[in-house]
Structure formats: C-alpha cells, structure tokens
CSV table of C-alpha atoms and ligand atoms in Angstrom, one decimal:
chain,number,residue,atom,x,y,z
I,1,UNK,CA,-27.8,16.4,-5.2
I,2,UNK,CA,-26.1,13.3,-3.2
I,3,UNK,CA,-22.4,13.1,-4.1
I,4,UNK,CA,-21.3,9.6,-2.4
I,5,UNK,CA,-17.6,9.7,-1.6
I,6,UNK,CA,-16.6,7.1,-3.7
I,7,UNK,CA,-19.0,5.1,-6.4
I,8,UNK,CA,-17.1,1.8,-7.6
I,9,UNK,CA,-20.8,0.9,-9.4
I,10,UNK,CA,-20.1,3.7,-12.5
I,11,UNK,CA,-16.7,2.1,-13.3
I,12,UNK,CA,-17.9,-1.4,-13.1
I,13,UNK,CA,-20.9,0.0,-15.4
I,14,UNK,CA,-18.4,1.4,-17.8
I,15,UNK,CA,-16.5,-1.6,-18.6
I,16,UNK,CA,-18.8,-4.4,-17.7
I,17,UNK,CA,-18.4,-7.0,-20.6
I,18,UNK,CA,-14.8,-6.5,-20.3
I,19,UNK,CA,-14.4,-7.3,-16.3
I,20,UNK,CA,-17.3,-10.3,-16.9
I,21,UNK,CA,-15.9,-11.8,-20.1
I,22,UNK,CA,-12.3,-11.7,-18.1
I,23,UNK,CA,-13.4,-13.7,-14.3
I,24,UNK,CA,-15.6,-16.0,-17.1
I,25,UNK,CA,-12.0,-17.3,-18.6
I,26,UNK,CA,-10.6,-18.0,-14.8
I,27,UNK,CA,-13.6,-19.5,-13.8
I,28,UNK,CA,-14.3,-21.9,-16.8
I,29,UNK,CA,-10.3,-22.9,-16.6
I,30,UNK,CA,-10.5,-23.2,-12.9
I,31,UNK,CA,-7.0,-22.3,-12.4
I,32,UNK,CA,-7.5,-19.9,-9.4
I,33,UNK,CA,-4.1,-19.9,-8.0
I,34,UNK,CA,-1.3,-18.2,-9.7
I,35,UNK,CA,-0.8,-19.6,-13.5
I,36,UNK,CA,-1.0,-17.8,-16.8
I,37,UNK,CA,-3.8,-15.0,-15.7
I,38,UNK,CA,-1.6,-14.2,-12.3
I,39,UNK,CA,1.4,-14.3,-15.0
I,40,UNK,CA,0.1,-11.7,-17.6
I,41,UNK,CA,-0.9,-9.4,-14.8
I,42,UNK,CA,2.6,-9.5,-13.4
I,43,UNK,CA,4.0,-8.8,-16.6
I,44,UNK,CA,1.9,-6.1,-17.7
I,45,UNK,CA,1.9,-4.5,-13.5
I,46,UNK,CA,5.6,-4.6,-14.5
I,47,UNK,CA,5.5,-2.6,-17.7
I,48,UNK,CA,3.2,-0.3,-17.0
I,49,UNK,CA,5.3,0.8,-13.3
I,50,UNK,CA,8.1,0.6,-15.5
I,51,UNK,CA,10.5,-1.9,-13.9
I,52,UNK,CA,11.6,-4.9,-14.8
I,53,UNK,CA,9.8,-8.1,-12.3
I,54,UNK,CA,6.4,-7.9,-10.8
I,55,UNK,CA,5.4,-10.3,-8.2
I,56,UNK,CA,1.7,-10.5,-7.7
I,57,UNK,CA,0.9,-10.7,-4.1
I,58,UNK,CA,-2.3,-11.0,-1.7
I,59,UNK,CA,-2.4,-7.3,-0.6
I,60,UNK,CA,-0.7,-3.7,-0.1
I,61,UNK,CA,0.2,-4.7,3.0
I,62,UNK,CA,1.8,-7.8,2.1
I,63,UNK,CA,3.7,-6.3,-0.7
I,64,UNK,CA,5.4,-4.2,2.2
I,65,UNK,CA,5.3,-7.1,4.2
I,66,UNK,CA,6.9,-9.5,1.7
I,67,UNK,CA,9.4,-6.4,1.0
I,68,UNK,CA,10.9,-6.2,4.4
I,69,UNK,CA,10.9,-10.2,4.8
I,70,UNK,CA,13.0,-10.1,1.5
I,71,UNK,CA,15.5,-7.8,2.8
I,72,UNK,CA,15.9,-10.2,5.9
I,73,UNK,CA,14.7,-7.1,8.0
I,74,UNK,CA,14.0,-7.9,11.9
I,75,UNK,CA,14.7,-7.4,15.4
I,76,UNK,CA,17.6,-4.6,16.3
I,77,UNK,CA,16.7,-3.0,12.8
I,78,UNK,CA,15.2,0.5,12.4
I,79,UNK,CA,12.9,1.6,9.3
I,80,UNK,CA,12.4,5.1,8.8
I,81,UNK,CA,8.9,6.1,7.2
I,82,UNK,CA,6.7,8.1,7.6
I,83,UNK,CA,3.5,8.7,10.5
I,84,UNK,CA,1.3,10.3,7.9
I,85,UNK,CA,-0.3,6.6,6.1
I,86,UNK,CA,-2.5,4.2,6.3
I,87,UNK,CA,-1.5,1.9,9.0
I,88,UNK,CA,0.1,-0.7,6.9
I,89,UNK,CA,2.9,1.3,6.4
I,90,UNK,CA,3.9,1.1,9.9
I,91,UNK,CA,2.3,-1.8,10.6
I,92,UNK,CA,5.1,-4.2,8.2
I,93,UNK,CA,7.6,-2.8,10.0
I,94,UNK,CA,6.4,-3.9,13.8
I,95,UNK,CA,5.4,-7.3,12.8
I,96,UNK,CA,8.5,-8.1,11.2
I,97,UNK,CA,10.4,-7.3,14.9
I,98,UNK,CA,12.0,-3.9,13.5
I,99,UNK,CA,11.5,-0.5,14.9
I,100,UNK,CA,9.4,2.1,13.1
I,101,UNK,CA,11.4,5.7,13.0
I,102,UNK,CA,8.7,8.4,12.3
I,103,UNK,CA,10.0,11.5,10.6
I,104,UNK,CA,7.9,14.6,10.1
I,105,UNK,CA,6.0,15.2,6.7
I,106,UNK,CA,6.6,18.5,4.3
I,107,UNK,CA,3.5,20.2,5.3
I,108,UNK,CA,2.6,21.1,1.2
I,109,UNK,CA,3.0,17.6,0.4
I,110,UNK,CA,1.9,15.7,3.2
I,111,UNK,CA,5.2,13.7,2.3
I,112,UNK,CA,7.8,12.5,3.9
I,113,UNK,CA,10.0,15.7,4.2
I,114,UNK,CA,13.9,14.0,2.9
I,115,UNK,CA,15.4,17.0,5.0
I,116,UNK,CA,14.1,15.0,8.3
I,117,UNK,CA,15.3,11.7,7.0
I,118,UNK,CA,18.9,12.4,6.6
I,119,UNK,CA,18.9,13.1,10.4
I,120,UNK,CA,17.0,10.2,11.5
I,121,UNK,CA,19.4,7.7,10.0
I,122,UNK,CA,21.3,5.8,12.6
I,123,UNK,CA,23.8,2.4,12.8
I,124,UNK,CA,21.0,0.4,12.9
I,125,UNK,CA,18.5,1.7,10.3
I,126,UNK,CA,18.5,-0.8,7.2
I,127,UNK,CA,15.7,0.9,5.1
I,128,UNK,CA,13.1,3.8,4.5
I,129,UNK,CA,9.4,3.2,3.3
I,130,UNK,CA,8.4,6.8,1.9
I,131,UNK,CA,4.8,6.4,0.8
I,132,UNK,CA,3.5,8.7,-2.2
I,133,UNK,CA,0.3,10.2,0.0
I,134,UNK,CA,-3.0,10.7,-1.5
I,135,UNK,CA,-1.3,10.1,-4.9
I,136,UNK,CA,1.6,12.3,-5.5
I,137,UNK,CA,4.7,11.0,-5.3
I,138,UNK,CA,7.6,11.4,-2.4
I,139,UNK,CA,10.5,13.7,-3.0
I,140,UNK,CA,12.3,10.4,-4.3
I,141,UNK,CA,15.7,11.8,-5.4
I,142,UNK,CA,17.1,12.7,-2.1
I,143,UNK,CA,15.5,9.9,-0.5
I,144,UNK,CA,17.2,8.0,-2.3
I,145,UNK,CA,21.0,9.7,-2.4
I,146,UNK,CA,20.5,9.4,1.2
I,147,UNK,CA,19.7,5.3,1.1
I,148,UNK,CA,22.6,5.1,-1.1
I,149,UNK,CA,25.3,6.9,0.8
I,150,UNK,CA,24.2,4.5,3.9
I,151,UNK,CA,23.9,1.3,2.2
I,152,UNK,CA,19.8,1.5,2.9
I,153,UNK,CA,17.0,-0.4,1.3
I,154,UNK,CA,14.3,1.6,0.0
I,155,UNK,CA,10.6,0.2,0.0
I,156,UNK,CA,8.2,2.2,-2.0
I,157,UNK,CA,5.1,2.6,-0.7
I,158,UNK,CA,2.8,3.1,-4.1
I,159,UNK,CA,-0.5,1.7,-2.7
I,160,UNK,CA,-1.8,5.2,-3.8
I,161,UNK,CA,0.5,6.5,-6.5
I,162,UNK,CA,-0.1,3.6,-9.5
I,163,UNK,CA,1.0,6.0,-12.5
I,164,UNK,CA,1.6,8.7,-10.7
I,165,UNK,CA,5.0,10.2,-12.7
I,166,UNK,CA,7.9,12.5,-11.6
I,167,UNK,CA,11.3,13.0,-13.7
I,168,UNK,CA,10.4,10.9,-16.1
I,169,UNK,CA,9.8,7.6,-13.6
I,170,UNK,CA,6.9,6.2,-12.6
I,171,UNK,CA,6.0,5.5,-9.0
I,172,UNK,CA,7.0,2.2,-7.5
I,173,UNK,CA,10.0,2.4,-9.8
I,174,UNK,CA,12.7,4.3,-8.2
I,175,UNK,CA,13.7,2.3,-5.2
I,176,UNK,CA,14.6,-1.4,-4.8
I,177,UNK,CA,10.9,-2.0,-4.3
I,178,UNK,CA,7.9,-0.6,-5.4
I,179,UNK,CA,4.4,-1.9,-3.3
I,180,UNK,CA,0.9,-1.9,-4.7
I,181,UNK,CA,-2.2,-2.5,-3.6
I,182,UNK,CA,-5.3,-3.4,-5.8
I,183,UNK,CA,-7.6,-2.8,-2.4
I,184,UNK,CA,-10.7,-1.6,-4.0
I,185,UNK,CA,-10.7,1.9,-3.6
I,186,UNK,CA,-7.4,2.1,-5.1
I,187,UNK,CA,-7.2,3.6,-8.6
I,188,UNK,CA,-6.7,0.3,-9.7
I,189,UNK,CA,-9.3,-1.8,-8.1
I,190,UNK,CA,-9.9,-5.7,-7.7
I,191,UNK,CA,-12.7,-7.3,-6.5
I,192,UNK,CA,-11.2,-8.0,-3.3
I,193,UNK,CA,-7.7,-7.7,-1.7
I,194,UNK,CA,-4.9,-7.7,-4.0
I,195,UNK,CA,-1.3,-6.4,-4.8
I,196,UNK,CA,1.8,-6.2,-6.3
I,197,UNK,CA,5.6,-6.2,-5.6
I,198,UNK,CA,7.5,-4.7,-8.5
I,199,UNK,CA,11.7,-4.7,-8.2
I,200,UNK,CA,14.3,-4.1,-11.0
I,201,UNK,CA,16.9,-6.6,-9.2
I,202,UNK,CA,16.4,-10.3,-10.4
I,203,UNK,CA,17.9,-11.8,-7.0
I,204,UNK,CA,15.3,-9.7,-5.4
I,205,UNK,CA,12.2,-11.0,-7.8
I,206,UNK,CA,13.6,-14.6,-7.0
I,207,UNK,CA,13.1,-14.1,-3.0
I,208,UNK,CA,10.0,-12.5,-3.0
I,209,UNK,CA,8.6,-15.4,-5.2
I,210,UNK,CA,9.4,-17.6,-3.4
I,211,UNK,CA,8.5,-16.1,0.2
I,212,UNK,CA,4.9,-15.7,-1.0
I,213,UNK,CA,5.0,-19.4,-1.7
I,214,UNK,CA,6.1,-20.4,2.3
I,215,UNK,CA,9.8,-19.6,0.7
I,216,UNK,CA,9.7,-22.6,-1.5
I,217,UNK,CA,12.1,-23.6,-4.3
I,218,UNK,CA,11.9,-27.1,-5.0
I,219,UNK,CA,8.8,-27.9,-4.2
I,220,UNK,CA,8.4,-29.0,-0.4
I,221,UNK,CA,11.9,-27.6,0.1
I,222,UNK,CA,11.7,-24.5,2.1
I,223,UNK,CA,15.1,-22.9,2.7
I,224,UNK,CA,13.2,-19.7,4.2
I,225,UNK,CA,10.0,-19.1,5.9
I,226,UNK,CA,7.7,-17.2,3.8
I,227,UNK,CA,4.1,-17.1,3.7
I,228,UNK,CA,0.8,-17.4,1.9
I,229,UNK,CA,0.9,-14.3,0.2
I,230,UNK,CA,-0.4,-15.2,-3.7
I,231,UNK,CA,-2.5,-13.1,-5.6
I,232,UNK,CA,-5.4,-15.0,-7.0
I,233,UNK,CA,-5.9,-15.5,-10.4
I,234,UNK,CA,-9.7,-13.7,-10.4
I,235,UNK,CA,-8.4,-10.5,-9.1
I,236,UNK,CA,-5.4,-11.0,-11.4
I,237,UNK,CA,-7.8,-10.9,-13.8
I,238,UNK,CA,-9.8,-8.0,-13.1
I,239,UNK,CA,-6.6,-6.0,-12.4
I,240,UNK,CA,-5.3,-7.0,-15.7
I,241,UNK,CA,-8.9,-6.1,-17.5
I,242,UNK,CA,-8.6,-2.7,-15.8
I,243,UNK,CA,-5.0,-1.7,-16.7
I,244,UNK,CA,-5.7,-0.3,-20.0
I,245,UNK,CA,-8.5,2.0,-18.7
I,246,UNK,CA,-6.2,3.5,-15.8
I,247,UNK,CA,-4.7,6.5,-17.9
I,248,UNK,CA,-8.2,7.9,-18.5
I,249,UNK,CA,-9.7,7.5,-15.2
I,250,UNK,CA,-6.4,9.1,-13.6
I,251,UNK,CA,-6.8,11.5,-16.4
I,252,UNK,CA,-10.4,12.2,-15.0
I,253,UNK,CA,-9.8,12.1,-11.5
I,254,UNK,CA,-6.9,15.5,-12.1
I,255,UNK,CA,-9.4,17.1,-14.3
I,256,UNK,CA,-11.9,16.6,-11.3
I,257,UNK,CA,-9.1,18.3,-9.2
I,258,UNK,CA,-7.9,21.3,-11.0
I,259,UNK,CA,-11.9,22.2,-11.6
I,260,UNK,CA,-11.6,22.4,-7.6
I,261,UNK,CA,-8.5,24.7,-7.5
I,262,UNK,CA,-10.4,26.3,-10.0
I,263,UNK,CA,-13.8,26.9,-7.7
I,264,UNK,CA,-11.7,27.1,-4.6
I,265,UNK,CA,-8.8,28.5,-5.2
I,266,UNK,CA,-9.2,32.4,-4.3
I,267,UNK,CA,-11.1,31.0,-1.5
I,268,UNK,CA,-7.3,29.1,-0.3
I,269,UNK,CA,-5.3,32.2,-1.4
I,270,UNK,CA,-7.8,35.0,0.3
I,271,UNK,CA,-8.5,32.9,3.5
I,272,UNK,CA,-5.3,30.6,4.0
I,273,UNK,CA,-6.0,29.6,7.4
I,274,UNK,CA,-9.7,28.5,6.6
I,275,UNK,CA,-8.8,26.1,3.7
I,276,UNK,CA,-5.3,24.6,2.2
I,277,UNK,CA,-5.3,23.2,-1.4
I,278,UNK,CA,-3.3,19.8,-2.0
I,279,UNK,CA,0.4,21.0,-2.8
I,280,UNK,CA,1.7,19.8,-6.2
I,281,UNK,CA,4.9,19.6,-7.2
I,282,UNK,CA,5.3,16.4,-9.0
I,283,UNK,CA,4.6,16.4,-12.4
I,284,UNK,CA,1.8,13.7,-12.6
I,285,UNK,CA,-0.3,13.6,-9.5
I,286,UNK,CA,-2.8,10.7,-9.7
I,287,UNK,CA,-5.1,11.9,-6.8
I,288,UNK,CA,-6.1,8.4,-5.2
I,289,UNK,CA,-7.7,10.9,-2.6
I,290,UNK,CA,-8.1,14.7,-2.8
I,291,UNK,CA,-7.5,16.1,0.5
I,292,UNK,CA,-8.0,19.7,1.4
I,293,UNK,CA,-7.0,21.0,5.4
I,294,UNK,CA,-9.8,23.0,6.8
I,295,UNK,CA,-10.4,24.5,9.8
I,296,UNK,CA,-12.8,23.2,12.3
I,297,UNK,CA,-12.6,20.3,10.2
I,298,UNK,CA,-14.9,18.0,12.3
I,299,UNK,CA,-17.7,20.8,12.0
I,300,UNK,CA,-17.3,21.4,8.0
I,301,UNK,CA,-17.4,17.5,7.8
I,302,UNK,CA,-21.0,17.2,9.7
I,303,UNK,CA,-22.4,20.4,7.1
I,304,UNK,CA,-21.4,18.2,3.9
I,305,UNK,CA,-22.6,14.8,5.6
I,306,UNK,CA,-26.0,17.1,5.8
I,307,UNK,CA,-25.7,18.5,2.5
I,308,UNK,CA,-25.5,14.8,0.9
I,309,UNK,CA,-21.7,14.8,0.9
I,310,UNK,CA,-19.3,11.7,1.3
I,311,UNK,CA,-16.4,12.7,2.9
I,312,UNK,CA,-13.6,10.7,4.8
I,313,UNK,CA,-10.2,11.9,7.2
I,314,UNK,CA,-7.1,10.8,5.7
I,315,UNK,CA,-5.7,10.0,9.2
I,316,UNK,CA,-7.6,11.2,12.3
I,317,UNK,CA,-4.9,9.6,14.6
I,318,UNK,CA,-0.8,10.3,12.9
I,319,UNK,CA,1.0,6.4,13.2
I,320,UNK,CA,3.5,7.4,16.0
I,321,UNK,CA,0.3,8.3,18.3
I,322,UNK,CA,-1.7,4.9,18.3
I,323,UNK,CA,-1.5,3.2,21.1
I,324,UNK,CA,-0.3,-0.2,19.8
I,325,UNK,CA,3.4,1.9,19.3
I,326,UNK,CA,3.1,3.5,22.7
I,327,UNK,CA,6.4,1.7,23.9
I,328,UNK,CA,8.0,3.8,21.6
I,329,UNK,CA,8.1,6.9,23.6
I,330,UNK,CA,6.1,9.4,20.9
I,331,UNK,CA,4.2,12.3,22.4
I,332,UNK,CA,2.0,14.4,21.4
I,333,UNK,CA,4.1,17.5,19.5
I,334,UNK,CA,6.7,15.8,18.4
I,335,UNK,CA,5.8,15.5,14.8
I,336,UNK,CA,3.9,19.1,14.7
I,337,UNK,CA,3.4,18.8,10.8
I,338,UNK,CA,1.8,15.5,10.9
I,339,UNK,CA,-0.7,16.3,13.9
I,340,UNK,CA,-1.6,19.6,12.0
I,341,UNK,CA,-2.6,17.6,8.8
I,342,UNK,CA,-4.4,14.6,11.2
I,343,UNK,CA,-6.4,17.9,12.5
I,344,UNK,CA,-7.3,19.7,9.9
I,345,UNK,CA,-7.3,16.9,6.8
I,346,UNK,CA,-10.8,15.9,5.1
I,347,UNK,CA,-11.0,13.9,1.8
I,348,UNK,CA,-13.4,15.1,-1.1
I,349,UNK,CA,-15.1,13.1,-3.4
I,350,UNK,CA,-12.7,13.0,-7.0
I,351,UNK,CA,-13.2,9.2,-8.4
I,352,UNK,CA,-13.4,9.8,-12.3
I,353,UNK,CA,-17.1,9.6,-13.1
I,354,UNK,CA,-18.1,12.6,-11.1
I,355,UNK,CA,-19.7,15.1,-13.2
I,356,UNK,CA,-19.0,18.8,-13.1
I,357,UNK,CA,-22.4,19.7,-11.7
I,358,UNK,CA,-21.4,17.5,-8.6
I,359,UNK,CA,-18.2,18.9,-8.6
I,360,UNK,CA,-19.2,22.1,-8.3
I,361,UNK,CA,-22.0,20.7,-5.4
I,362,UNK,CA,-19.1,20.0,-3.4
I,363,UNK,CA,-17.0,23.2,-3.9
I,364,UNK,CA,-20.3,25.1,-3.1
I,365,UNK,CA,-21.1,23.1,-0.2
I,366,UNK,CA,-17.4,23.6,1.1
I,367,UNK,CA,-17.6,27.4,0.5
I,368,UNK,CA,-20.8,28.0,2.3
I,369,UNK,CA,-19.6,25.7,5.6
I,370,UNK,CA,-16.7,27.8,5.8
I,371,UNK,CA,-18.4,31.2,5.2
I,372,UNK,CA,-19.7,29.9,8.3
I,373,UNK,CA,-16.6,29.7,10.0
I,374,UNK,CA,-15.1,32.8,8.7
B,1,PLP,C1,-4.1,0.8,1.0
B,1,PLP,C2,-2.8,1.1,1.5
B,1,PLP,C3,-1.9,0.0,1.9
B,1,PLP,C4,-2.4,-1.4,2.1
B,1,PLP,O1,-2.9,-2.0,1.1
B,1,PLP,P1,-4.0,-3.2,1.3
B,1,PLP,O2,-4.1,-3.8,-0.1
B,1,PLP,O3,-5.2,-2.6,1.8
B,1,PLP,O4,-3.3,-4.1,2.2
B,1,PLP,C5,-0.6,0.4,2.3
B,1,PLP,N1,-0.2,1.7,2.3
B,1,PLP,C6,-1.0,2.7,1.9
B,1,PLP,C7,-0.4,4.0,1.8
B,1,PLP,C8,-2.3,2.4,1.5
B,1,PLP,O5,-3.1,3.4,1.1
C-alpha cells in the first residue's frame, strides 16, 4: 500500500460542488481583485481566529512581511524568533533591514523556548515572531509578559496553527498580529498562494490595508510605501468555501495522530533514543505536520520511500545556519536543541483522509526500519 505524504485530490473530491460553484461566482462577476468575496473571507478569517480585523494578503510570508512594514521595523532593529521555521520566518525580518536574533527551541515542542527569549532581549529589539511549529501553538503567555514589560511587538507566526487553541484563545489571536498562510498544503488550502493578517488594534488594520495597496489612502496618494500584497478574490473564495470544513479535517488529522501514539507509543517510551513522539502540551494541537525525531533519520527516510512512503524533513538546515545569514556570526552548536531536531526530524503522512489501514502502514513501516537500527 502507497501512502503519499500529502493527497490535496481527496479533499478537493470531498467538497467539489462547493469549491466549483464558489470560483464560478468570481469568475462570472469578474471581480478578481479584492471586493465583496476578498471582504467575506476577511470577515469570516477574523471570526473564526477570533480577533477583531483580518486583512487578506498575497501569502504567509507577506502577512509577516506586511507585519513588520506595519510596525515601521528596519535597519538598527533586532527581531527575536525562532531558527526552527520555514524560511519566511526569518526571511521578513532580513528584507525589511532588521536583524534576526535566533533563540533555541524547547526540545518537546520544537517551540520557541520563552525561557531563552527573556535573555535575548536587548535596547534595540522591537519585536518577537514565535511561530506555532508543525501546529501546536508557542508558549504564548510568557512571550508575551515579556513583549509587554519591554514595549515589544509580537508577530504571530500561525502559517501552521489555523485553529489550533490554548487557554481558551485561538492561534493568531494573542499578539498584536496573527499571520496566515493559505499556501496549499496548509490546513487551510487555496489554490495558489494566499494569506491573512488578522490584528485586534484598528490603527493597526488601517496600516496594513493600506500597505498591501502601495500604502494608499486616497487613491494615488501614498503617504507610505507599501506593496502589492492583495489576496485575490478566487483564492478568497476557495478559502472562504473551505472554512466551514476546517474543524473536521483538523478533527481528523489528531485522530490520525493519537492512533500513531497509539501504535508507537511503547516503541518511544521503551527505546527513547530511537524515536521521539511530538510533545503536546497545548490543548488543541492542529497537526499541520506530524513530526517524529528518529535516529539515523536519513536511513529510516530511504526504508519508507522503498516501502511506498511520502515523507518530508521539517528543516534539514536550522535558519541561523544558511548561508544567506552567515554575516551574522552563528556556528554550528550554538543552538544545540534546534540542530538536534534539524538531525533527527522526519514528517509522517497525517492529512485527514488517511485511512487507518494506511495509518497503521506507516507505523509498521516505521517500526520495522527502526528494529533495524536497534
Ligand atoms: C508556510 C509558512 C510560511 C509562509 O507562508 P507562504 O504562504 O508560503 O508564504 C511562513 N511561516 C511558516 C511557519 C510556514 O509554515
């Protein structure tokens, strides 16, 4: 049995008249930049993250982007976040002209460790990007008593976490920005690039509106320099079509993951140094990826690819190690928990159609590649 990492056909089979009947209205209005569609997406983006404005923008990494612009961040500035993301994360930071400050993960949530942060904070740090990995959200509370008792901005990074839940609060909703992306692997995918800014501050809304219009009030009056950065109204609409599905498949996708602890969980607790379950400690972990830490990981990951398996590393290379950030002086073992999880980290398939049997396919495929090791 073949169990593909990821399979975006199922969903789209699942809900087809839905997603068709939805592009059908953007395309016979041909309205297919911002308007009414873009409008209802925002609105219901809002609701559902449970703050108060949602911008609609053209990616993840333009809601970060669009974020830091917002905030005036630049040159001389520091943003603390952390090296254990997708590149964007970082990335933001650089292009805006500020400094990325990398601070060590919490090696059972692969999160940025709030311990670390309080130490990295200097006179010129301005804001911190935690990023809910894989799904589960960052130790948010003293995150942000830390932000507050320095004045900081905090950016959430929720490219992963849409409706993941801790303490009652939904990711993206907790710091003075949340930051989506509708990429379409995400649990909530478009047909294309996509994302979302979400804010509770009205001031805040107001800029980011505007800097994804070239910073436009009046039309053809800029008083800032923004950028294209709209979400268009055809992925509005398939995001918005989506939405109401989104409980169930996240639903799905942590059933698919406590069957694993399930299958491999003696197997983690008997042999800790051969396989690591996620860590979770929130109380709604959305599982955008399920990653397990293995050893030999390169070696398990060629048995599955034999055995049929779609796997992928959630990140072979930790951000404060590529090359394009050399000039900032990182070596290799100064971020010992991150570079342990960029070793030993491989994703599992857990999108929510998977059936058991395949489930069960991967566990047993796991179990024999590490029997091999042991
Ligand atoms: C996907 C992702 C982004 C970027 O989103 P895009 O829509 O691909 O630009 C940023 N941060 C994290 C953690 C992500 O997973």
């Amino acid at each position: 049995m073949k169990v593909p990492l990821l399979d975006l056909t199922a969903q789209y089979a699942s809900i087809r008249d839905e997603i068709d009947a939805a592009l059908a209205e953007v395309v016979t209005s041909q309205r297919f930049i911002l308007g009414a569609v873009v409008e209802a997406c925002e609105a219901a983006i809002a609701r559902y993250t449970g703050s108060a404005f949602g911008i609609g923008v053209s990616s993840g990494t333009d809601a970060l982007l669009v974020a830091l612009m917002a905030e005036d961040i630049g040159p001389g500035d520091e943003v603390v976040t952390t090296p254990f993301s997708f590149f964007a994360t970082a990335g933001v930071i650089a292009r805006v002209g500020a400094t990325p400050v990398f601070v060590d993960i919490d090696p059972v949530t692969l999160n940025l460790d709030p311990g670390r942060v309080a130490d990295s904070v200097t006179k010129r740090t301005c804001a911190i990007i935690p990023v809910h990995i894989f799904g589960q959200m960052a130790d948010m509370a003293p995150i942000m008593e830390i932000a507050r008792s320095h004045g900081l901005v905090v950016i959430e990074d929720a490219a992963q976490a849409i409706g993941a839940e801790h303490a009652g609060k939904r990711a993206g909703s907790i710091g003075d920005y949340g930051c989506f992306s509708f990429f379409p692997s995400k649990n909530l995918g478009g047909f294309g690039d996509g994302g979302m800014v979400v804010t509770h501050d009205a001031a805040r809304a107001e800029r980011v509106r505007a800097l994804r219009v070239h910073g436009e009030g009046v039309k053809y009056h800029h008083r800032v320099v923004g950028g294209n950065f709209r979400l268009d109204a055809l992925q509005a609409s398939v995001v918005r079509a989506k939405l109401p599905h989104l409980d169930g498949w996240s639903d799905a996708r942590r059933a698919n993951a406590a069957l694993y602890s399930r299958l491999l969980g003696d197997l983690a607790v008997r042999e800790p140094s051969l396989l690591t379950l996620p860590g979770i400690v929130t109380d709604r972990h959305v599982f955008n990826q399920y990653v397990v830490r293995v050893a030999d990981r390169d070696r398990v990951r060629e048995e599955l690819t034999s055995a049929g398996i779609g796997t992928a590393i959630y990140y072979p290379l930790p951000l404060h190690l590529q090359e394009c950030f050399a000039e900032l002086g990182y070596l290799r073992g100064d971020l010992p928990e991150t570079e342990r999880a960029a070793d030993r980290a491989i994703a599992l398939p857990i999108y929510p159609e998977l059936t058991t049997d395949q489930v069960r396919t991967v566990a047993d495929a796991l179990r024999g590649a590490l029997a091999g090791l042991a």
